mmCIF file of C-alpha atoms in Angstrom:
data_model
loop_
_atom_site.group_PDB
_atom_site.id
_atom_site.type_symbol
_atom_site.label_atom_id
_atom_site.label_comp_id
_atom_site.label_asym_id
_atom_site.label_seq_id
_atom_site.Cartn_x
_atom_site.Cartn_y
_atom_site.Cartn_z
ATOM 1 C CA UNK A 8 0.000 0.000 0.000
ATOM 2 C CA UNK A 9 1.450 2.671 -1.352
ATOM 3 C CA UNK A 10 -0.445 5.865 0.541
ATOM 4 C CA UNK A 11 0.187 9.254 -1.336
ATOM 5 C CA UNK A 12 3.601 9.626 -3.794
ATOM 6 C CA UNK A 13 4.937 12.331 -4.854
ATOM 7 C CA UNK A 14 8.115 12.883 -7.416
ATOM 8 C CA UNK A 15 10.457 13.900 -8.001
ATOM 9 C CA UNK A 16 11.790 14.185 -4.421
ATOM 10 C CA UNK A 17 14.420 16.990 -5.961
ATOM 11 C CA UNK A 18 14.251 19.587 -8.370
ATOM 12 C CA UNK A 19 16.458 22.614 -9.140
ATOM 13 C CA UNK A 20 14.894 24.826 -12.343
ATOM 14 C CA UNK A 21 16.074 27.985 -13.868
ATOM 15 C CA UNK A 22 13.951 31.139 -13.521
ATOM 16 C CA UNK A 23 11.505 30.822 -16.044
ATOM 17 C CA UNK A 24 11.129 27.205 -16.383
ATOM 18 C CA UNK A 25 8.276 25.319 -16.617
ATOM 19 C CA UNK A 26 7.804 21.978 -14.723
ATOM 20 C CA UNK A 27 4.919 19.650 -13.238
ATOM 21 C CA UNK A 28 5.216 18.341 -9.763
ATOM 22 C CA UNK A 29 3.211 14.429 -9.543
ATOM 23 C CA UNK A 30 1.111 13.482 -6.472
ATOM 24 C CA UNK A 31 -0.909 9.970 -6.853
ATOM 25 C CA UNK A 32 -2.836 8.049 -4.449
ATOM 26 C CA UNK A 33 -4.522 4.926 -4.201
ATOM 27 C CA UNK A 34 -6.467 4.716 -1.313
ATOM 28 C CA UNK A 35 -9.233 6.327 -3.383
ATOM 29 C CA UNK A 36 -9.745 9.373 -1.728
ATOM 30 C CA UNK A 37 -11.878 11.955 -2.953
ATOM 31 C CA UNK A 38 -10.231 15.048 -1.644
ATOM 32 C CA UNK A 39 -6.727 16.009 -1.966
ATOM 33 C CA UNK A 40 -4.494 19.278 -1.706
ATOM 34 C CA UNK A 41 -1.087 20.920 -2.022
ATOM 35 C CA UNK A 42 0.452 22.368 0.180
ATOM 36 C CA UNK A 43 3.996 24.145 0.645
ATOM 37 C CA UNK A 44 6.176 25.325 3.325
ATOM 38 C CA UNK A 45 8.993 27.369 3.207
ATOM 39 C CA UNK A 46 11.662 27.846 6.019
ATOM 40 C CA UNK A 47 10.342 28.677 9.488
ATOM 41 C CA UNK A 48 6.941 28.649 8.081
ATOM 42 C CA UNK A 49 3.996 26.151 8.538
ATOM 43 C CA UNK A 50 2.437 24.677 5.389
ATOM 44 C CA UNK A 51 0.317 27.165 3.405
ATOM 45 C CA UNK A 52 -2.150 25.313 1.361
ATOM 46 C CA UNK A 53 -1.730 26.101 -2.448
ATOM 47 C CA UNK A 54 -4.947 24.066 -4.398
ATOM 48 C CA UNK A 55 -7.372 21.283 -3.719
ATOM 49 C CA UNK A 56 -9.886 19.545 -5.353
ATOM 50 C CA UNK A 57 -12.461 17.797 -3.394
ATOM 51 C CA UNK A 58 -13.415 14.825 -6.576
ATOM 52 C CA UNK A 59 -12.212 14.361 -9.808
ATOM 53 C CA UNK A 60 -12.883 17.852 -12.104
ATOM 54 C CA UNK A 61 -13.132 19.884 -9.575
ATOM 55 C CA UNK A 62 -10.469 22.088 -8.068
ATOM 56 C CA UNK A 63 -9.829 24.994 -5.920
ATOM 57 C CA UNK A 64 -7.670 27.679 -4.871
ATOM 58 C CA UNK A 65 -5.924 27.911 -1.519
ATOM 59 C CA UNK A 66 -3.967 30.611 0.666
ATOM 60 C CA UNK A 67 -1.598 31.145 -1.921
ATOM 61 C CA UNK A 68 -2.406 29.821 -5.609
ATOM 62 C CA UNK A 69 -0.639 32.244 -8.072
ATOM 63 C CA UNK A 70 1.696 30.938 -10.000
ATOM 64 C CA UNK A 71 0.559 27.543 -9.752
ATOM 65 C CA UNK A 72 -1.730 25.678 -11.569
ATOM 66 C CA UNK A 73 -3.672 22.763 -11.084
ATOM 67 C CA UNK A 74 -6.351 20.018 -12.938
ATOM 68 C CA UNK A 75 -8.055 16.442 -11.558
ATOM 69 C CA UNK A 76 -8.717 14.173 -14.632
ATOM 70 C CA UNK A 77 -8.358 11.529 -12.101
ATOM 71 C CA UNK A 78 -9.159 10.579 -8.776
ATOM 72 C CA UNK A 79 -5.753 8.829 -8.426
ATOM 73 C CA UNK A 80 -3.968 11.865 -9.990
ATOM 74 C CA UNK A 81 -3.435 15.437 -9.036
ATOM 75 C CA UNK A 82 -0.864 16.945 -10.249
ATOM 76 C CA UNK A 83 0.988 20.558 -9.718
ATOM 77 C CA UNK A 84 2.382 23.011 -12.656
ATOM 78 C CA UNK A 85 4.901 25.508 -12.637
ATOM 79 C CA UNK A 86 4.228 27.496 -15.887
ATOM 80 C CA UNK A 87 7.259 30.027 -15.247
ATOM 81 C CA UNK A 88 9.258 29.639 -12.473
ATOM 82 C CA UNK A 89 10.347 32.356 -9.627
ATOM 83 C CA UNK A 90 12.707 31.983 -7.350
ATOM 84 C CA UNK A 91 10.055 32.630 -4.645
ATOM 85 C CA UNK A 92 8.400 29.506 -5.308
ATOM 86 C CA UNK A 93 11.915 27.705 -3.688
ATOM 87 C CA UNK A 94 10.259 25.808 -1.136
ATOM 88 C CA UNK A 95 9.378 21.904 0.170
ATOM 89 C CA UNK A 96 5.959 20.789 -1.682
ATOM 90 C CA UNK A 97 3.601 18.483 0.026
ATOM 91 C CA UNK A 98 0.547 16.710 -1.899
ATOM 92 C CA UNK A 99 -1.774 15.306 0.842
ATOM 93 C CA UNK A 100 -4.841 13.435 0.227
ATOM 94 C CA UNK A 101 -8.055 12.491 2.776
ATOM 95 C CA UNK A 102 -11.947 11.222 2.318
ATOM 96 C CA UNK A 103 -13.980 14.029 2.390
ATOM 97 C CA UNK A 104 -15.871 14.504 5.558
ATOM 98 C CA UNK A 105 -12.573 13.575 7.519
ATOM 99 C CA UNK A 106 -9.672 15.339 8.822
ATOM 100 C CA UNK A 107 -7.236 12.740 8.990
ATOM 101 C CA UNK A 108 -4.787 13.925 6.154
ATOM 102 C CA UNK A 109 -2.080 11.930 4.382
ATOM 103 C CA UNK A 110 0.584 13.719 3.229
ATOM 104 C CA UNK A 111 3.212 12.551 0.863
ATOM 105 C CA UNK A 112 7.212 12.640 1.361
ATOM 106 C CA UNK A 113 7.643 16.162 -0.279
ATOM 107 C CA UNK A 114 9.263 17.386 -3.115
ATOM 108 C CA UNK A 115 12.093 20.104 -2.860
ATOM 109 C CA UNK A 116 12.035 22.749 -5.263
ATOM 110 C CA UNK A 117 14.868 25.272 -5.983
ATOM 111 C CA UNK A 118 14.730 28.181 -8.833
ATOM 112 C CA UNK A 119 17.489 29.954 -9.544
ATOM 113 C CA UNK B 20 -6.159 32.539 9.072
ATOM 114 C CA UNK B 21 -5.229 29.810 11.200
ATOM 115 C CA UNK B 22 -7.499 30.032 13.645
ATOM 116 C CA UNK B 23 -5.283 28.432 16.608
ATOM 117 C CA UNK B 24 -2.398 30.034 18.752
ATOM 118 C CA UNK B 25 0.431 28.216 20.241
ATOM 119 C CA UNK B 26 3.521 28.649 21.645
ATOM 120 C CA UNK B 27 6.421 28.522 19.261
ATOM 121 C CA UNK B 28 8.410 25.832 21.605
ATOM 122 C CA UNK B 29 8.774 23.979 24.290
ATOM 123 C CA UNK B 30 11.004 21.334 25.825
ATOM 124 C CA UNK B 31 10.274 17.970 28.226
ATOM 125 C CA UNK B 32 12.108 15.591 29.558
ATOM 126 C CA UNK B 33 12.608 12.306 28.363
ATOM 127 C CA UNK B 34 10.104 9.863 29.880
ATOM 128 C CA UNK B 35 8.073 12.793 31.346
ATOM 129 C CA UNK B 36 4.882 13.372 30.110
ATOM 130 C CA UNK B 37 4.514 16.451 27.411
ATOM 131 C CA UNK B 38 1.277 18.835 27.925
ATOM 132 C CA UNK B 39 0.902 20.424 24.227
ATOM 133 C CA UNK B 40 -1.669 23.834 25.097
ATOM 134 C CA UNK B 41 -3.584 24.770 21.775
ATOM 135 C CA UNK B 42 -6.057 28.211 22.045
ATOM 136 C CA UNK B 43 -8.937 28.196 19.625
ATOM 137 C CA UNK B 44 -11.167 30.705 21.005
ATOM 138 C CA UNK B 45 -13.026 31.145 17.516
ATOM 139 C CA UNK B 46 -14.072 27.724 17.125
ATOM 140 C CA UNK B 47 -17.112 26.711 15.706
ATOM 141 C CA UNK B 48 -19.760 24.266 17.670
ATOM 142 C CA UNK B 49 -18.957 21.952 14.618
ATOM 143 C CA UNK B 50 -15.587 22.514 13.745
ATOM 144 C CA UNK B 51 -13.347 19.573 15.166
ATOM 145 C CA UNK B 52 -9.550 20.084 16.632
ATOM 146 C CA UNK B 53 -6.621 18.116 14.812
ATOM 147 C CA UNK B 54 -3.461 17.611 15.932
ATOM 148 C CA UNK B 55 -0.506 16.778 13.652
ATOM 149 C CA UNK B 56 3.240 16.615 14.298
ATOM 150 C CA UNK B 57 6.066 16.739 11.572
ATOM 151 C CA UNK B 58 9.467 15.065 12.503
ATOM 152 C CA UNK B 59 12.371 16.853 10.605
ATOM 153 C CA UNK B 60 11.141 17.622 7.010
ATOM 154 C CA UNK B 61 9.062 14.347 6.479
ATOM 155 C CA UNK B 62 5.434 14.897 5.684
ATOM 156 C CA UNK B 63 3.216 15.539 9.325
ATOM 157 C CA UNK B 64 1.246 12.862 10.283
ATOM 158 C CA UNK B 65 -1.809 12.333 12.040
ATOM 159 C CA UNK B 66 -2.290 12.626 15.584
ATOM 160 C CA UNK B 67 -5.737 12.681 16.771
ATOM 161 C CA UNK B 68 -8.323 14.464 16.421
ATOM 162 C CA UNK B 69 -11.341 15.268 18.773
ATOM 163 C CA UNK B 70 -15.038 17.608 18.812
ATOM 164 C CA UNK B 71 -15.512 18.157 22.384
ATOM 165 C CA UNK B 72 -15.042 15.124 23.970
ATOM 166 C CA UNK B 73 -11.381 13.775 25.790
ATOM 167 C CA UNK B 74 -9.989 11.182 23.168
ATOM 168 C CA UNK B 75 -7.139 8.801 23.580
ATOM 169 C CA UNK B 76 -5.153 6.752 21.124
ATOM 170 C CA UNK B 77 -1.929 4.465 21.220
ATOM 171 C CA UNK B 78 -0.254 8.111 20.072
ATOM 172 C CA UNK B 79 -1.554 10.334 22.864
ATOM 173 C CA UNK B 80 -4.148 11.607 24.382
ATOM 174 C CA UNK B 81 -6.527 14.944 23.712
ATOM 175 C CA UNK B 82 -8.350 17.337 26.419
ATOM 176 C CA UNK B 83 -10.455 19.757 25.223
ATOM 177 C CA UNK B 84 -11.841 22.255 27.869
ATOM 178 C CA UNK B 85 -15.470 22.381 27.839
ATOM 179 C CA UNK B 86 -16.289 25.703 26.936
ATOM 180 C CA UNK B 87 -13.701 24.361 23.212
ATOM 181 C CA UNK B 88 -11.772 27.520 23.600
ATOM 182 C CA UNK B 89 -8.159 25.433 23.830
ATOM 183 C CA UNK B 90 -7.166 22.136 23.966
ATOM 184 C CA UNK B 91 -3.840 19.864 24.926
ATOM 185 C CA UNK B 92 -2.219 17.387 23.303
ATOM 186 C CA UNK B 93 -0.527 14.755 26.365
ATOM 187 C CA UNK B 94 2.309 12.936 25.324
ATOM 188 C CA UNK B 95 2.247 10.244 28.153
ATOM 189 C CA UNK B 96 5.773 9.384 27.848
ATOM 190 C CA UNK B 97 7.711 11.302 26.251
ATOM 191 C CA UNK B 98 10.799 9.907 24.071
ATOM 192 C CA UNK B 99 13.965 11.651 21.982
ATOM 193 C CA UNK B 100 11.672 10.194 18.597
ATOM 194 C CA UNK B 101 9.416 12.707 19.814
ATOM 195 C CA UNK B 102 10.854 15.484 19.011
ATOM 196 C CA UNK B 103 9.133 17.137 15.976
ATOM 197 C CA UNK B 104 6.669 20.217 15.404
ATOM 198 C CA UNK B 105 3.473 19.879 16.423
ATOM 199 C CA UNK B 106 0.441 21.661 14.294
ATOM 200 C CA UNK B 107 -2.848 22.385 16.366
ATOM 201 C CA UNK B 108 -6.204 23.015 13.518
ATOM 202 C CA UNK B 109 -9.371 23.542 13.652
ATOM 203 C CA UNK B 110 -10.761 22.272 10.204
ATOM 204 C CA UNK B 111 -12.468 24.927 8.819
ATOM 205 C CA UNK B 112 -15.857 24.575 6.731
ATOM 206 C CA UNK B 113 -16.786 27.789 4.501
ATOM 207 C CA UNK B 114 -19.045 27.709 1.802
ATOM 208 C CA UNK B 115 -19.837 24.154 1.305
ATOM 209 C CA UNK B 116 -15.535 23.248 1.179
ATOM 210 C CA UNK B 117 -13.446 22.475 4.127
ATOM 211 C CA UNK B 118 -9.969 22.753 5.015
ATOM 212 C CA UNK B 119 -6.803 22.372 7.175
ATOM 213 C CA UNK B 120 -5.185 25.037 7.697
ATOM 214 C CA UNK B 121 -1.775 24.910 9.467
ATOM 215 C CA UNK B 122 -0.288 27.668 11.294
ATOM 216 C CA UNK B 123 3.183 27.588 12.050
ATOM 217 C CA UNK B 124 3.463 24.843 15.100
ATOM 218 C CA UNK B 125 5.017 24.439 17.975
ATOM 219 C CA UNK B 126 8.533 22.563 18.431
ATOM 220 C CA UNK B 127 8.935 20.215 21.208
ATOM 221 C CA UNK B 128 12.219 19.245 22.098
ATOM 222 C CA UNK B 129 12.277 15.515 24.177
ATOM 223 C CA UNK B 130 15.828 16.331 26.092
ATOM 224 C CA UNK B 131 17.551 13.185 27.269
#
């Protein structure tokens, strides 16, 4: 059982770049979320999407987009990347209704 | 808006039991206390979580006064592995959507 998994676990990109940060799960969970956390900071939610097609923003969305084709599948785009979105990304899914959140192991972004 | 307050850190001893103090004075009669902890940069994990009612799991155990203005997370024994930051949330509900939204934690330190 494979929970929530995120890759890559590493990523440097040059200002500018584009890139797409994967999160699946398979413990069919309807809701799941994004979240990132930079340095001293808790973890500021980004985008969710409570079922397949439907998505939302969070605390701080811009710059980041998001789609659910999928309920296994929610992935996270960088269409041109700043060096303020350096930071740790966590996907994190749950069953709607319920609290209990599973996160994944993180992915750790650095733009330059 | 996190909705919780606690103190940025705290230490215990080893062994000794650690008393985690959460203020929510804002909560909602339905909104429901969670309590994660995040060891180093890992993902957090799930704690407990309770309404209004003590609760008690092989992790640890949660009292929530009665008028649900704070809470504390007890640690019964306290050991070095413990040693993480701990997030306090109220899951909020708005507008049909809910969501967990961490604030910055607290860091206990389990001193030998």
């Amino acid at each position: 059982n494979a929970g929530v998994t995120q890759t890559p676990k590493f990523q440097v990109l040059k200002t500018g770049q584009s890139m797409t940060l994967q999160c699946a799960q398979d413990m069919n969970h309807e809701y799941m979320s994004w979240y990132r956390q930079d340095p001293g900071m808790g973890l500021r939610l980004i985008h969710y999407s409570v079922g397949a097609g439907i998505t939302d923003q969070g605390e701080v969305p811009n710059g980041y987009n998001v789609s659910r084709s999928t309920t296994e599948d929610f992935p996270l785009r960088l269409l041109s990347a700043a060096p303020s979105q350096t930071s740790v990304y966590f996907c994190a899914s749950r069953q709607p209704g319920v609290g209990k959140l599973f996160f994944g192991s993180g992915t750790q972004l650095s733009v330059l | 808006d996190a909705k919780t307050t606690q103190p940025p850190s705290m230490d215990c001893a080893e062994g000794r039991a650690a008393n985690l103090p959460c203020n929510h004075s804002t909560i909602s009669g339905n909104e429901y206390v969670y309590w994660y902890r995040q060891i180093h940069s890992q993902g957090p994990q799930y704690i407990i979580h309770g309404l209004k009612n003590n609760e008690t799991n092989e992790m640890a155990s949660l009292i929530i006064t009665e008028d649900r203005k704070s809470s504390t997370l007890i640690l019964p024994h306290a050991t070095l592995r413990d040693t993480a930051v701990y997030y306090c949330i109220v899951r909020v509900i708005q507008g049909g959507s809910e969501k967990l939204v961490f604030g910055k934690g607290m860091k206990l330190t389990v001193n030998p």
